[in-house]
Coordinates of C-alpha atoms in Angstrom, one line a residue:
X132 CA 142.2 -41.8 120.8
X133 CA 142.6 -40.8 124.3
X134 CA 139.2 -43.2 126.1
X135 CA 138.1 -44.6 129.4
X136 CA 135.6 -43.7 132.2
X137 CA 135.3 -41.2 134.5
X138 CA 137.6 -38.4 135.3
X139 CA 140.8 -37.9 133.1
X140 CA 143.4 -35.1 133.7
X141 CA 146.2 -33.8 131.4
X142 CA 148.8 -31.3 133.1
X143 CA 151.3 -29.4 130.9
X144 CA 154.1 -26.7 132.6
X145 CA 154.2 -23.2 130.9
X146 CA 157.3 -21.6 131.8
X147 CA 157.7 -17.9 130.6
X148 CA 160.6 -16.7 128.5
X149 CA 160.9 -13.7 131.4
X150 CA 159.9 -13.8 134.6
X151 CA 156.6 -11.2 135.5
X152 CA 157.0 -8.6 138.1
X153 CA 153.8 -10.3 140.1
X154 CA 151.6 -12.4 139.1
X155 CA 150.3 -12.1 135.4
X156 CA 146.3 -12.5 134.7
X157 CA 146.6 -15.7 132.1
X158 CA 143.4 -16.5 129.4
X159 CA 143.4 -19.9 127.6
X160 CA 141.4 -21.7 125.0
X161 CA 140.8 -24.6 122.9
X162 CA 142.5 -24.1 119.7
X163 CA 141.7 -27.4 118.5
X164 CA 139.3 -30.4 119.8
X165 CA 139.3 -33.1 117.7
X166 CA 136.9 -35.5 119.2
X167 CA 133.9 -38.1 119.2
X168 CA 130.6 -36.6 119.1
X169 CA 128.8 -39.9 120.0
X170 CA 129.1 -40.0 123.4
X171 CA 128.4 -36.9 124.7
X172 CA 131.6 -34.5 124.9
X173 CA 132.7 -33.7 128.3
X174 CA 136.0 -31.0 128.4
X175 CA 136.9 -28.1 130.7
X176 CA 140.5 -26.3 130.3
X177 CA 142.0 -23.8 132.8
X178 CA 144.7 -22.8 134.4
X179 CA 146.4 -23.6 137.8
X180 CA 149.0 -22.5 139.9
X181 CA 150.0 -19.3 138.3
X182 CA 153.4 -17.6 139.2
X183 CA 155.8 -14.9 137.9
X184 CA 157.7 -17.8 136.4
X185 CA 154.8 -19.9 134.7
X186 CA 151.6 -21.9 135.0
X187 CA 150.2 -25.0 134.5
X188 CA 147.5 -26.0 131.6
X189 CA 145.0 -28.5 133.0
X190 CA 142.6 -30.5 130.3
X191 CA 140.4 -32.0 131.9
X192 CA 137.6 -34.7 130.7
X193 CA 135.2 -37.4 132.2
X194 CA 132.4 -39.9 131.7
X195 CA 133.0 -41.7 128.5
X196 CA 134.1 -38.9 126.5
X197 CA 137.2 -40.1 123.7
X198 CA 139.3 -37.3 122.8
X199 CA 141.8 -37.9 120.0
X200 CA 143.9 -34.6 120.2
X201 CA 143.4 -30.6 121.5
X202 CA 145.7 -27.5 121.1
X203 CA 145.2 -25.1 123.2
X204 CA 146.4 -21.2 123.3
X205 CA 147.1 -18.8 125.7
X206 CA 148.0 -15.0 126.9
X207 CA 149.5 -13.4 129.8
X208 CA 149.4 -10.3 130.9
X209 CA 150.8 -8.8 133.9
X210 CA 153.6 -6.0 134.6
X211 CA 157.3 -6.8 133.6
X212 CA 160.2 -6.9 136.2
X213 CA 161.1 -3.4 134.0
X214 CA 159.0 -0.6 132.9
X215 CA 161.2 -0.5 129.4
X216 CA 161.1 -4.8 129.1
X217 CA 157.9 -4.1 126.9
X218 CA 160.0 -3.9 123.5
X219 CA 162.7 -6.6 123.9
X220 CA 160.8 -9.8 123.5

């Protein structure tokens, strides 16, 4: 179980399988949270430094908050380097 105090920070890299033709709009969630109810739960998740390339997934959690495991998911959308790449993914 992931414990401590104060602010804790995990950073993953997304990179997409094709490059975007600007900079896609990008929605993430929990998928899973797996953790301690008693203390209080404490977790934020967002997104940082978006490209055409990729993005990073920031968890983020503080105080005394113990988080065993999360999944997250996510979805980007954004125009494709070619109007006919829709179909070939």
């Amino acid at each position: 179980m992931w414990s401590g105090n104060g602010p804790r920070e995990r950073r993953v890299a997304v990179k997409f399988s094709t490059e975007y033709h600007s900079e896609p709009s990008v929605h993430i969630s929990m998928s899973l949270l797996d953790i301690a109810t008693d203390p209080p739960i404490r977790t934020a998740i967002s997104t940082e430094n978006v490209t055409k390339s990729g993005f990073d997934m920031v968890f983020r959690t503080w105080g005394d908050s113990r988080i065993a495991r999360i999944r997250a998911s996510w979805m980007a959308i954004g125009p494709l380097k070619h109007d006919d790449g829709w179909d070939i993914y």
